[in-house]
Structures are given as structure tokens and as C-alpha cells.
Short mmCIF file of C-alpha atoms in Angstrom, two decimals:
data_model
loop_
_atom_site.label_atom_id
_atom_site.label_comp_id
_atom_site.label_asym_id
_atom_site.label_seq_id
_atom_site.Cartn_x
_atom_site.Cartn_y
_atom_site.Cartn_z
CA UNK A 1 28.51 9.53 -39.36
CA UNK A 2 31.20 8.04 -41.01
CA UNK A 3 32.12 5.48 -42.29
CA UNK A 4 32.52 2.25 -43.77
CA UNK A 5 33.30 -1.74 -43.26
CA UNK A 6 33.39 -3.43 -39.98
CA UNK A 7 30.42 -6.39 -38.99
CA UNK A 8 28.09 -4.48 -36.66
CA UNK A 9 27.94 -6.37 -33.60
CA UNK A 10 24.69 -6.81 -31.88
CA UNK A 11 23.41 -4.51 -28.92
CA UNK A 12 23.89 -7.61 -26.54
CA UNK A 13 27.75 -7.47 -27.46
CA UNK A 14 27.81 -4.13 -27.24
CA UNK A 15 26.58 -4.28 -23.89
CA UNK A 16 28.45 -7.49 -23.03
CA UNK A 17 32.03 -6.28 -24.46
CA UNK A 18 31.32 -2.83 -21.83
CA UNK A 19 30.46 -4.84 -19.11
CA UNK A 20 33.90 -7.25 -19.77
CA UNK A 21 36.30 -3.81 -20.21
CA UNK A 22 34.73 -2.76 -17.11
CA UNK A 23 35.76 -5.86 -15.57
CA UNK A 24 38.80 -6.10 -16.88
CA UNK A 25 39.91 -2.50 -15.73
CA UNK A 26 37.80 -3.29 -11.84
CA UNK A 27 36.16 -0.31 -12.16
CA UNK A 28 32.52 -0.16 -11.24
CA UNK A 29 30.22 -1.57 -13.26
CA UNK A 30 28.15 0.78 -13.31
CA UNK A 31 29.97 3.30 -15.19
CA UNK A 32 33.27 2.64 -17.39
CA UNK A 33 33.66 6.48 -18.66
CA UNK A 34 37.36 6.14 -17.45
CA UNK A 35 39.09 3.56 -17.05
CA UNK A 36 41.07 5.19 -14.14
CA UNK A 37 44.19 4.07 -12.62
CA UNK A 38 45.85 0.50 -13.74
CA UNK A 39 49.14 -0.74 -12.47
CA UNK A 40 52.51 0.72 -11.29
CA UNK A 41 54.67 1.56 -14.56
CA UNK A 42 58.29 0.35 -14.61
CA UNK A 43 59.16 3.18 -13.38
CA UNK A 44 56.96 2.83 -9.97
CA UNK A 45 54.11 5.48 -10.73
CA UNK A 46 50.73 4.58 -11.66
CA UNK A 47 49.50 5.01 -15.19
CA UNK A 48 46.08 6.82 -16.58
CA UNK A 49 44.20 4.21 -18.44
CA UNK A 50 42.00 6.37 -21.41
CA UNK A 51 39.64 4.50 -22.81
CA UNK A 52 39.12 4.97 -27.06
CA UNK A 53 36.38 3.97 -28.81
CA UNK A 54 38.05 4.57 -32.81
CA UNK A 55 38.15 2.80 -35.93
CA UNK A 56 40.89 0.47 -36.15
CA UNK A 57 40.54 -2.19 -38.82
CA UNK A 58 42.40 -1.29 -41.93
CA UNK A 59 45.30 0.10 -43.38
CA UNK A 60 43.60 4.21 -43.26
CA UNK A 61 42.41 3.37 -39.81
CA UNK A 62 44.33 1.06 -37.89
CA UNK A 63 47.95 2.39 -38.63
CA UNK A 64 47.84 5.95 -37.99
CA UNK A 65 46.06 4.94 -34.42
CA UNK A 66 48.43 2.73 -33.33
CA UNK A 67 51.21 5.30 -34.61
CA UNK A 68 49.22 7.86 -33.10
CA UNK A 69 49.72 6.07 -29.40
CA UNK A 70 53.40 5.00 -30.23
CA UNK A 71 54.20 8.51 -30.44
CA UNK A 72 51.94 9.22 -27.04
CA UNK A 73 53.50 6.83 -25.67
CA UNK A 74 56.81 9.30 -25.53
CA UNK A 75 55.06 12.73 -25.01
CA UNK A 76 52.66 11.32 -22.30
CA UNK A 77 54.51 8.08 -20.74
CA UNK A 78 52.24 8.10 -17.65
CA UNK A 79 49.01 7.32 -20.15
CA UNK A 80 47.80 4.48 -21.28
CA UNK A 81 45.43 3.67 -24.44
CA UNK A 82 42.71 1.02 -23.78
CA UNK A 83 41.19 0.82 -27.51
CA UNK A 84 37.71 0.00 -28.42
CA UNK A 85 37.12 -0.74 -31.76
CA UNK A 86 34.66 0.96 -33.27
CA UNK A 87 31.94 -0.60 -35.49
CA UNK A 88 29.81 0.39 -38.46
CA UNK A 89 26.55 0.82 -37.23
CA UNK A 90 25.55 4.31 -37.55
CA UNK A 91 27.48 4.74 -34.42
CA UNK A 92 24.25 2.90 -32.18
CA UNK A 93 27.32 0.82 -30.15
CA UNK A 94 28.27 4.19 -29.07
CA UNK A 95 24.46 5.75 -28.62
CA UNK A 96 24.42 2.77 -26.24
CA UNK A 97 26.99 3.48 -24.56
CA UNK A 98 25.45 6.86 -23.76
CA UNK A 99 22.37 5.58 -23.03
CA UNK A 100 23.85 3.26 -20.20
CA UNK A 101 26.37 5.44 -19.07
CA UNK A 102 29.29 3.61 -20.22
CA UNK A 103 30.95 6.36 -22.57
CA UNK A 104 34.39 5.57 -23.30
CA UNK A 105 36.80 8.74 -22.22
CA UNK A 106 37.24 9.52 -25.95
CA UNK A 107 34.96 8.62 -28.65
CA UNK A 108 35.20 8.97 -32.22
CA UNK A 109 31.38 10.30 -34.17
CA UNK A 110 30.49 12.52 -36.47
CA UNK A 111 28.52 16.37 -36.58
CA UNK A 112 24.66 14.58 -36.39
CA UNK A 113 25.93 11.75 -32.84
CA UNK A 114 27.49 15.01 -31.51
CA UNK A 115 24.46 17.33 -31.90
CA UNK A 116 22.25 14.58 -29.74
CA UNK A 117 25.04 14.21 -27.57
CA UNK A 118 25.23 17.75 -26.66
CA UNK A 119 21.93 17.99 -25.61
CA UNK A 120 22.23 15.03 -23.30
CA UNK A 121 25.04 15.91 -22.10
CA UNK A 122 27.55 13.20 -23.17
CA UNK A 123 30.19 15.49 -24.89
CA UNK A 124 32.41 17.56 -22.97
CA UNK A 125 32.97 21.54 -24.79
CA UNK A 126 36.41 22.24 -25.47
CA UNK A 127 36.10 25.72 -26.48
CA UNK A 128 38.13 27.21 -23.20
CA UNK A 129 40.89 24.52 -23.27
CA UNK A 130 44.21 25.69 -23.91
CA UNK A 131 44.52 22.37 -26.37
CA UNK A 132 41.91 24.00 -28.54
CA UNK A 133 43.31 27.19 -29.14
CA UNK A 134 46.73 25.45 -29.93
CA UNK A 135 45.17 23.09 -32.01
CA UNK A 136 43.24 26.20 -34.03
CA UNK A 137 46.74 27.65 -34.38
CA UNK A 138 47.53 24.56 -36.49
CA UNK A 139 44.36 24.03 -38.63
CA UNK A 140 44.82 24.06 -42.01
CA UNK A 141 43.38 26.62 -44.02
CA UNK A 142 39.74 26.05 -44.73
CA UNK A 143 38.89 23.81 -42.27
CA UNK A 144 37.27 25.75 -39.53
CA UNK A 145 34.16 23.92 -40.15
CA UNK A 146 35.65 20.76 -39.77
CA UNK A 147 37.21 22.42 -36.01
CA UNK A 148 33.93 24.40 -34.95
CA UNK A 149 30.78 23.85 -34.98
CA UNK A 150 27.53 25.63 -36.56
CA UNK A 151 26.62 27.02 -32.82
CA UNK A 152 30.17 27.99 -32.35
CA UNK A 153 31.39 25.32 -29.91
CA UNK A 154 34.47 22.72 -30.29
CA UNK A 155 33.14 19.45 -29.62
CA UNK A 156 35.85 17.48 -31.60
CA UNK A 157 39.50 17.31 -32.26
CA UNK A 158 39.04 16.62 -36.20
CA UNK A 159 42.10 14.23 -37.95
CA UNK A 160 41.27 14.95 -41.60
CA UNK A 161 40.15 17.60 -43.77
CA UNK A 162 36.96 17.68 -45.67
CA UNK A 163 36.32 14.51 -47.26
CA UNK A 164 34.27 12.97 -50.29
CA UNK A 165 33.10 10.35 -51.65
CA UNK A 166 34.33 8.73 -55.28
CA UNK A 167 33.34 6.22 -57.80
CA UNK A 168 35.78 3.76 -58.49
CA UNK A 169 35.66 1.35 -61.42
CA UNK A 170 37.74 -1.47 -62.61
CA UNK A 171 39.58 -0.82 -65.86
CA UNK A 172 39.75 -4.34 -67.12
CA UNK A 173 35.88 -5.08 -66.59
CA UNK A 174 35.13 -1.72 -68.51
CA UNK A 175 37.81 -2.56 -71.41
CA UNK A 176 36.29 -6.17 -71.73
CA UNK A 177 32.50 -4.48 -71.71
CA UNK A 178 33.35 -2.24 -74.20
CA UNK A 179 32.77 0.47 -71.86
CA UNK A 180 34.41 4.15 -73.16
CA UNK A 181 35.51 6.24 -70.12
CA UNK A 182 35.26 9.05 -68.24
CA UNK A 183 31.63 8.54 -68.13
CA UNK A 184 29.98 11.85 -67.92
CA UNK A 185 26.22 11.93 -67.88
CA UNK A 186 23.96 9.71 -66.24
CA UNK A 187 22.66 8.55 -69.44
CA UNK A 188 26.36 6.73 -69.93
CA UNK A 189 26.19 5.10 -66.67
CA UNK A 190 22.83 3.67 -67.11
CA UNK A 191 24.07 2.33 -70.37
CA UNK A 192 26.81 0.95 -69.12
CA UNK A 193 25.33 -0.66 -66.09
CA UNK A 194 22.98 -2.52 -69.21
CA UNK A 195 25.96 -3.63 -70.57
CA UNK A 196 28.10 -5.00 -67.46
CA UNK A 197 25.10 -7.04 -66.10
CA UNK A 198 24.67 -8.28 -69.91
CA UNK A 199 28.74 -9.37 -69.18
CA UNK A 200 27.63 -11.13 -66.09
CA UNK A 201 28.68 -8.58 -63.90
CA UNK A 202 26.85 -6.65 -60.85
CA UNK A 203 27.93 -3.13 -62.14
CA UNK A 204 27.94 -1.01 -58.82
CA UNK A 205 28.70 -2.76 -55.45
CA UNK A 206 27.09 -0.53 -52.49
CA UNK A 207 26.71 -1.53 -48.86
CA UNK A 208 23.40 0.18 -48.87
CA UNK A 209 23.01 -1.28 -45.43
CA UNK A 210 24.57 1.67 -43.60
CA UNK A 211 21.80 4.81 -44.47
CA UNK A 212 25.06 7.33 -44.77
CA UNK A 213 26.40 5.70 -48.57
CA UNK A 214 23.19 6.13 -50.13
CA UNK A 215 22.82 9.37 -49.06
CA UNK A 216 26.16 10.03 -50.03
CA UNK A 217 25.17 8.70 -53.38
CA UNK A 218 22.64 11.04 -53.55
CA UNK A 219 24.75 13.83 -52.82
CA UNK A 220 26.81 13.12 -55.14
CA UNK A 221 24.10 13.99 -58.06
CA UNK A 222 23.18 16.57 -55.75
CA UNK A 223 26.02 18.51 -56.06
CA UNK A 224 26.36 18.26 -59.61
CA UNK A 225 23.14 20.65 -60.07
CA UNK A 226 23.62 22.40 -56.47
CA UNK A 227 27.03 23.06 -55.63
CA UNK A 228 26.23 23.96 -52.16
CA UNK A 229 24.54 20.40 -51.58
CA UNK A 230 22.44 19.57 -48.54
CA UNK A 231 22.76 22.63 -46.61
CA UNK A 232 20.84 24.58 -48.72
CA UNK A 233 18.02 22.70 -47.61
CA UNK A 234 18.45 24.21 -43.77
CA UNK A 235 20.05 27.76 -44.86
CA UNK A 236 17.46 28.47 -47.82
CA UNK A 237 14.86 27.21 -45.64
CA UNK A 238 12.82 25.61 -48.26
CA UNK A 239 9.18 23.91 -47.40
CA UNK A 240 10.32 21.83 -50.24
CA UNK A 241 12.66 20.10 -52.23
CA UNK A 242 14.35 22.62 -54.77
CA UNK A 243 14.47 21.44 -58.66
CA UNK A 244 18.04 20.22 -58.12
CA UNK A 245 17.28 18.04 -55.26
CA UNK A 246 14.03 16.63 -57.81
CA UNK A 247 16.52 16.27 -60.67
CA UNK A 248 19.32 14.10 -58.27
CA UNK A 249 16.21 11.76 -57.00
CA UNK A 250 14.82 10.93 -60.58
CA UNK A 251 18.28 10.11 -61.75
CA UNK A 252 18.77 7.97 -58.58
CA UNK A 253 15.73 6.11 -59.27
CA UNK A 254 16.33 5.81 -63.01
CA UNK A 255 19.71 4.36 -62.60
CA UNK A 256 18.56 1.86 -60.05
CA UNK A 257 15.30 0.92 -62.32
CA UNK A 258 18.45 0.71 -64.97
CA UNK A 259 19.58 -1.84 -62.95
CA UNK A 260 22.78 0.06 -61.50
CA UNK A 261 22.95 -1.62 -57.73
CA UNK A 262 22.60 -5.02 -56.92
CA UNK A 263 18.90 -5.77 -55.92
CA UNK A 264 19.57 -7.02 -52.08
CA UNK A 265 21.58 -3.82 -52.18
CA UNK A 266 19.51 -2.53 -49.21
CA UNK A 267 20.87 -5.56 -46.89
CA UNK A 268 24.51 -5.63 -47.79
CA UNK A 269 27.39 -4.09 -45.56
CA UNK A 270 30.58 -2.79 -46.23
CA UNK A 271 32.39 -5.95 -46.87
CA UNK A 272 30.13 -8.15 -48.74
CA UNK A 273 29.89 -4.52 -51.45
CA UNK A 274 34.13 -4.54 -50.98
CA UNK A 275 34.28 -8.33 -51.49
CA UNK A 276 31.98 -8.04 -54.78
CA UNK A 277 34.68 -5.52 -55.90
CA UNK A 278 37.76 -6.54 -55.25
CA UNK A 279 36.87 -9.85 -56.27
CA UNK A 280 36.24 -8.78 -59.81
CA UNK A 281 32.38 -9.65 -59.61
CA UNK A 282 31.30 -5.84 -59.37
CA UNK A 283 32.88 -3.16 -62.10
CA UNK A 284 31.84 0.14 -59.86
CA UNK A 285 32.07 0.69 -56.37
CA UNK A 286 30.97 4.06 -54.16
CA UNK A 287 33.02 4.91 -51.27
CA UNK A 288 35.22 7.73 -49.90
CA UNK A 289 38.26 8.56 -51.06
CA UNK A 290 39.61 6.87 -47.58
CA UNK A 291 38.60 3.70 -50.29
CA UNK A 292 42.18 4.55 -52.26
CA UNK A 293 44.05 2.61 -50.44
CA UNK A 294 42.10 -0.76 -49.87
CA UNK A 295 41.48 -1.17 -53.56
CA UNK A 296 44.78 -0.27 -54.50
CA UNK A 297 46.07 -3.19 -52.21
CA UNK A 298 43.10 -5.30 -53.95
CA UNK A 299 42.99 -3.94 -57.60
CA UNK A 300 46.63 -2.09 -58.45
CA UNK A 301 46.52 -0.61 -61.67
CA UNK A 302 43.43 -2.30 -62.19
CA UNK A 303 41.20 0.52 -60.35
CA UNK A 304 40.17 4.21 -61.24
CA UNK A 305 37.57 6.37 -59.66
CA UNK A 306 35.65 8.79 -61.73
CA UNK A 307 33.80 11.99 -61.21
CA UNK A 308 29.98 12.49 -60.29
CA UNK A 309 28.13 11.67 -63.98
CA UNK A 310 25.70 14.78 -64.65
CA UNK A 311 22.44 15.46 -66.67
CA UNK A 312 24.66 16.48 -69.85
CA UNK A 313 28.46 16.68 -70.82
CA UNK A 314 28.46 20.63 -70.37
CA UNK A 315 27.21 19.96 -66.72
CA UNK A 316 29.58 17.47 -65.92
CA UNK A 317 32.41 19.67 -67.63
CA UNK A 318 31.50 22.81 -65.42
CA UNK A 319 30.76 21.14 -62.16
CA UNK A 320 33.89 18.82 -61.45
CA UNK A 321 34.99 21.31 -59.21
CA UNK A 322 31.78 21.50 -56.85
CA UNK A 323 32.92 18.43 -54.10
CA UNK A 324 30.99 16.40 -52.67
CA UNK A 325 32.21 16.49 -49.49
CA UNK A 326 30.96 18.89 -46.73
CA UNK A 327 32.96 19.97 -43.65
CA UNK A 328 31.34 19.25 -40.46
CA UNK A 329 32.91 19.04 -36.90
CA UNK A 330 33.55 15.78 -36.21
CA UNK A 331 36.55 13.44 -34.36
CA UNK A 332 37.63 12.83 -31.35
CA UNK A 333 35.91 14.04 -28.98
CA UNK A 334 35.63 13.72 -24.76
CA UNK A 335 33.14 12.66 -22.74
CA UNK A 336 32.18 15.06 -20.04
CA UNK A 337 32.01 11.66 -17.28
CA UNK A 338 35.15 11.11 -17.99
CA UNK A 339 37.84 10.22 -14.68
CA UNK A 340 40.69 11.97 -16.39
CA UNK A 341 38.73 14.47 -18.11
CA UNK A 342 41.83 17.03 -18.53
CA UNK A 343 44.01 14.29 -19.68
CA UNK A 344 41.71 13.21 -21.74
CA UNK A 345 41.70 16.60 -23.60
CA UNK A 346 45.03 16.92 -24.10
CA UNK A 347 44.88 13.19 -25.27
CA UNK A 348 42.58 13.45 -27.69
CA UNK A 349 43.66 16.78 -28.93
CA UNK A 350 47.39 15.15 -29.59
CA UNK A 351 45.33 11.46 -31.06
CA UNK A 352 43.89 13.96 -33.54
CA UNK A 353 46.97 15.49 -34.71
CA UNK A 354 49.49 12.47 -34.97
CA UNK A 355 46.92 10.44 -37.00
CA UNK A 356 46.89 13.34 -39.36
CA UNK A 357 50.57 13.55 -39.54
CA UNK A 358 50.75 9.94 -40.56
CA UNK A 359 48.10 10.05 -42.87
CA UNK A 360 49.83 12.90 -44.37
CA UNK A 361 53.35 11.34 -44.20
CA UNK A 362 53.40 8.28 -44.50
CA UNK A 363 50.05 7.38 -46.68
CA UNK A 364 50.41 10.55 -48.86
CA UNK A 365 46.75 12.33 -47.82
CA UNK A 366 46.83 15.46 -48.23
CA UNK A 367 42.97 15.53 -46.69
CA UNK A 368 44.16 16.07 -43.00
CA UNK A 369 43.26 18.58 -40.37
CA UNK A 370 46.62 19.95 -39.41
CA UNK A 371 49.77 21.78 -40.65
CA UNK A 372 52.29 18.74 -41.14
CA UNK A 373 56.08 19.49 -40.81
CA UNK A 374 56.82 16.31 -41.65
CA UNK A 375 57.66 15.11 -45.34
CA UNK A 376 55.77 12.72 -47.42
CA UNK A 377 57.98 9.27 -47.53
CA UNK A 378 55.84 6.52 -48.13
CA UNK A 379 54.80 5.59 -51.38
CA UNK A 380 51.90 8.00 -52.53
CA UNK A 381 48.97 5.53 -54.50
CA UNK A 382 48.19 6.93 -58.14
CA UNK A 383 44.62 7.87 -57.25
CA UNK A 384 45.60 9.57 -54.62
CA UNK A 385 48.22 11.12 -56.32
CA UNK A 386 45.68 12.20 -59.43
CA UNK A 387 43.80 13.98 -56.19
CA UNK A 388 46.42 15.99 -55.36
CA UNK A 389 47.38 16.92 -58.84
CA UNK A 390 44.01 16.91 -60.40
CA UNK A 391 41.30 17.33 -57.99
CA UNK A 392 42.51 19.71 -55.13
CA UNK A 393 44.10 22.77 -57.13
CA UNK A 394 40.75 22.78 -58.76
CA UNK A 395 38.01 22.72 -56.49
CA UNK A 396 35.47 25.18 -56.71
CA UNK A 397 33.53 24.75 -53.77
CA UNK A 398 33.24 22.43 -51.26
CA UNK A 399 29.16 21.20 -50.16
CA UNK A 400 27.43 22.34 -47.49
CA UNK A 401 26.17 20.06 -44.63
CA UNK A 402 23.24 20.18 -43.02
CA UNK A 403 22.68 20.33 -39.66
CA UNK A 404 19.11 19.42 -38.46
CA UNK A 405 18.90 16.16 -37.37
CA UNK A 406 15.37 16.00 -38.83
CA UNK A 407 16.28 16.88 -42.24
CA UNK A 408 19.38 14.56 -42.36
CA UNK A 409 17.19 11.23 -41.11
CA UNK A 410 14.85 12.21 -43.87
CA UNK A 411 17.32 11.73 -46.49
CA UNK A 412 19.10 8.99 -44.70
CA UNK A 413 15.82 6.91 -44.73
CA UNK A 414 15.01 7.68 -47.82
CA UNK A 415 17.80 7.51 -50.12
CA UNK A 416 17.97 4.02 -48.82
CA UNK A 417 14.38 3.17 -49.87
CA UNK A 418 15.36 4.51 -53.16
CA UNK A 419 17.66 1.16 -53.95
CA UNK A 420 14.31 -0.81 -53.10
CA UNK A 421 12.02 -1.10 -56.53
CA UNK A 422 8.76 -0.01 -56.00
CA UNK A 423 9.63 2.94 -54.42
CA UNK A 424 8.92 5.91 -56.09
CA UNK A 425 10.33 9.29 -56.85
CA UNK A 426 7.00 10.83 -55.08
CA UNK A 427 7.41 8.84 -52.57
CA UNK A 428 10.40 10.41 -51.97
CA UNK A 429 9.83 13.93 -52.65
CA UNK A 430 6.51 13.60 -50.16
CA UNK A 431 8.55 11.52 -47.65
CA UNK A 432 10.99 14.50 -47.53
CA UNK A 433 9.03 17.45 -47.93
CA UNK A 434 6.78 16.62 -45.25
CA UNK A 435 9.75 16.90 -42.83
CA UNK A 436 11.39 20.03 -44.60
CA UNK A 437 7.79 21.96 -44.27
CA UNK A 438 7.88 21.19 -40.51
CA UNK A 439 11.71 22.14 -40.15
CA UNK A 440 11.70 25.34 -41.86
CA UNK A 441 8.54 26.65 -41.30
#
């Protein structure tokens, strides 16, 4: 699942852009998996036209792609990248896809798409390539979850390294609130949500729209009583919830009954929350740490993120190190229909590692996939820098993810309800029990 901003377009689009790419490459219509063979190259032989459905719409996304296929463009001249931006829907543009059987020769999706994709038989298993074992060889350490899957199979070429998500705040707003920082419990965020919507201000923007934020929301207090995070509810096979997974609800609820998120929270996407942000008319804002960037270019010295408030100041002190971020297989991966499926292999596989050498190089992540050779020479933001300084030497664990599909709808669904008032903790803790005493029985 991942990730944030762009305007979900509507199945009909979705369906109508296919049927136009199809067109536009006169291939059949009814199946646009590759886009085959275009025109002659300068140099007289045809080129492979490879189809990419990726994010592309912002400085984390849509640079180190198009670097990625400047610097394909010299190892594999005789290819050619037909993009399709990806949008943020939950990934249903590319479920679609499937579902017609219009998958683009290389998709980008996350561990839960790729699980329902197996079984129907719309991702193609790299574990015998010779690009996979190359691209093992390079992995940086830690990150074999991120490479191979619970089952044991490579479905995806992964570009970055275990990610998590952050709260970022705006300085000024706090100061002028009289808001002391680093907040550390959730009984200081609650307060201060009271006092930045007395100020006039909406204190957390969320685009609770997309299911995946408030989940990650919820993770985040998760992991502040449960290092291990969600997949302790699939490995500890629990008919239902644990006390820390209680604990993280009721202080969800109580900080939205605080008034913490905006009350159409539940029907706002990724820009409208960014807008409210960046705009100075929201003080908090929950994304990844992908976020850096964007608000850095919005905010400058202005923005901050914080750690994961706790029950109490001893909790918070002896659980900054348990991230919030879980490492699942996810990327690029191939579809099995594809025309060119070899080239497409060795496409994706070299996608994946070029957008994590820019990322690395040039935006200063050190959250990437793959050994880098390459220096760092652009100019490194300060809260990414305070990640590499202050958050990565010190991590003590890194979540767990979970990997039935079951279990993670559950939560999806119903960490979303939990921004709607009127729905209860109970409702919750049935809602999700019910599901986890039918998993793990």
C-alpha cells in the first residue's frame, strides 16, 4: 500500500486512459501487458516499449524515476519507458487493471496488492532470475524483508529501505499557541490540540481518505506499547486484541473525541490534508518520512516532526527506538503477461536500483534498498539529516507487518471509522476481534 497525494481518478478513467495507451501503442485492445515493439530507433533497430505504472508526481517520486530511465536509457538503449502514473487509490487503478487484463509490464504495489496478485496470477516470481540474485548481492543489510517475501518468493525489486511514518508540526503555530515541545504523552497532545483549535487552528491535518494513514496512525501508538506492532497479531496468533493494541485504540479515540483531526477528516485526500499544512491552517500533519522533503520546500525552518507521544514520559523515553515502520516486500514488480517479460526483469530490477541511488545521492535518504557507491551531493534537508544522526544509529527494532489480508482490512476499515464520532472503542475491538478469532483459530 503506499502512499500518499495524487487525485484518484475514477474507474471509467482508469479504464478509458488503458484503452487510449493501448491505442496509442496499436496493440490489441484487448490486452496492453506490453506495449511491444514501437518504431525504428535512430540507429535503424526497433525499440522495446515497457510499460510502468509508478508514482511520479513530486520531488521523492518523480525525479529519481525520470533519473532512473535517463540512466536506462544508456545501459539499455534498445528500451523504451512508457510511464503510467500511478494514483492514490489503494492501488484499485491497478486491481483494475488486473481484473481486465490490462497489467502494465511493471507495476509498482505494495506486500497486501502482491499477495492477491499472486494468487491470480498477475505477478511474475523472480526468485530464479539471475537479476535477483545480483540484486540480493547488493541489499543493504537488514532489508531481506523488504527483498523476500514471508513464503519465501521475490515478487518485487524494492527501491527503499524500511520506512515510517512521522509527525510533523509547525514551529511558529506551536510558539504562538504556547505549545512546549517535544510532546511526549498523549495527554500533551490532546492538550495541545485544545489549545490550537482555541487559536483558530485545525491541529492535525490527515487525509483519512486513503484507509493506509489511519492505520498508520494507529500503528504508530501501537508500537509505542508493542514494539513488534501488527505482526504480532498473525505470529502470536491471538483470538483477540492484546492490551497494547486496546491501549493504542482508546488513545486514538480519546484524541479524536479531544478534537485532534479535522471532523470531515474521513473524506479528505492527500492534498486537501497537505494544503491545510503547508498553508499554515493545520499545526500537525501525519505522513512518512518521504513527507521531508515537500514540507521543507513548503515550511523551511518552519517544520519539525516529532516522535510517537506515549501513555507516560518513561514510555515515550524508552520506546523512541521501536519504529514504526515494518519491512514488507514491495516495488517494482513484473507482470507474468508481460511481451518482454525477460526485459522486463532486468528493467525493473535496474528501475529499482537507480531510484535508490538517487534518493540516496542526490536527496540525502539514507532509507534505500541498495549499497550506493555513489556520494551524497545534494543538499541533505535538516529533518532528514536529524534521521540520520538521531533516529537511525538508535533504533531498537523495527515493527512487524502483518501479512493476512483479513487481518490488515480489519484494521484498515476500522482505524478509519475511528476519525468518525460515534464510533466507539468496542466497536472497534468487536469489529476486529471477530476477524482475528476467525484468522487464527
Amino acid at each position: 500500500m503506499k502512499r500518499k497525494y495524487m487525485k484518484a481518478l475514477s474507474v471509467l478513467a482508469a479504464l478509458s486512459l488503458t484503452i487510449s495507451l493501448t491505442a496509442c501503442g496499436g496493440k490489441n485492445s484487448d490486452n496492453s501487458a506490453s506495449s511491444g515493439n514501437s518504431g525504428g530507433a535512430s540507429d535503424g533497430t526497433k525499440k522495446i516499449q515497457i510499460k510502468v505504472y509508478a508514482q511520479h508526481f513530486d520531488e521523492d517520486t518523480a525525479k529519481p524515476f525520470d533519473y532512473a530511465v535517463e540512466e536506462l536509457k544508456k545501459e539499455m538503449p534498445n528500451v523504451e519507458i512508457v510511464l503510467d502514473e500511478a494514483v492514490q487509490d489503494g492501488y484499485q487503478k491497478l486491481k483494475t487493471y488486473a481484473a481486465t487484463g490490462n497489467m502494465p509490464d511493471i507495476y509498482e504495489t505494495d506486500w497486501t496488492t502482491l499477495q492477491t496478485f499472486a494468487k491470480s496470477k498477475n505477478v511474475e516470481l523472480l526468485d530464479s532470475y539471475p537479476e535477483t540474485a545480483d540484486f540480493k548481492s547488493k541489499l543493504n543489510t537488514g532489508l531481506e524483508s523488504r527483498l523476500t517475501a514471508p513464503d519465501g518468493h521475490v515478487y518485487a525489486f524494492p527501491y527503499t529501505g524500511i520506512e515510517f511514518q512521522l509527525i510533523y508540526y509547525n514551529k511558529d503555530i506551536f510558539q504562538k499557541a504556547g505549545i512546549q515541545t517535544p510532546i511526549k504523552t498523549i495527554d500533551q497532545l490532546a492538550d495541545a490540540a485544545k489549545k490550537l483549535s482555541a487559536a483558530g487552528y485545525t491541529p492535525m491535518a490527515i487525509f483519512a481518505k486513503e484507509k493506509w494513514i489511519t492505520t498508520a496512525f494507529y500503528a504508530g501508538l501501537v508500537t509505542r506499547e508493542d514494539a513488534k506492532g501488527f505482526g504480532d497479531l498473525e505470529a502470536g496468533k491471538p483470538a483477540a486484541l492484546p492490551t497494547a493494541f486496546v491501549t493504542a485504540a482508546e488513545q486514538m479515540k480519546k484524541l479524536q473525541e479531544g478534537g485532534l483531526f479535522d471532523a470531515n477528516a474521513t473524506n479528505t485526500n492527500y492534498d486537501q490534508a497537505s494544503s491545510q499544512f503547508y498553508s499554515g491552517k493545520a499545526a500537525m500533519f501525519v505522513n512518512g518520512q518521504w513527507e521531508i522533503y515537500s514540507s521543507t520546500e513548503k515550511l523551511g525552518d518552519k517544520v519539525d516532526w516529532m516522535y510517537w507521544p506515549a501513555k507516560d514520559e518513561a514510555t515515550y523515553d524508552s520506546s523512541k527506538g521501536f519504529i514504526n515502520g515494518a519491512g514488507s516486500p514491495g516495488g517494482f514488480s513484473v507482470s507474468p503477461s508481460s511481451k518482454n517479460k525477460e526485459t522486463a526483469v532486468k528493467v525493473a530490477s535496474f528501475l529499482a536500483q537507480k531510484y535508490s541511488e538517487y534518493k540516496y545521492s542526490v536527496l540525502g535518504s539514507p532509507i534505500v534498498s541498495v549499497k550506493v557507491d555513489k556520494p551524497m551531493t545534494g543538499e541533505v534537508p535538516p529533518m532528514m539529516k536529524r534521521i540520520a544522526d538521531e533516529v537511525l544509529p538508535n533504533v531498537k527494532s523495527y515493527a512487524t507487518a502483518v501479512s493476512n489480508v483479513q487481518i490488515k482490512n480489519v484494521i484498515d476499515d476500522n482505524t478509519q471509522n475511528m476519525l468518525v464520532s460515534g464510533f466507539t472503542v468496542k466497536q472497534f475491538t468487536d469489529n476486529v476481534n471477530r476477524i482475528l478469532a476467525k484468522e487464527n483459530k
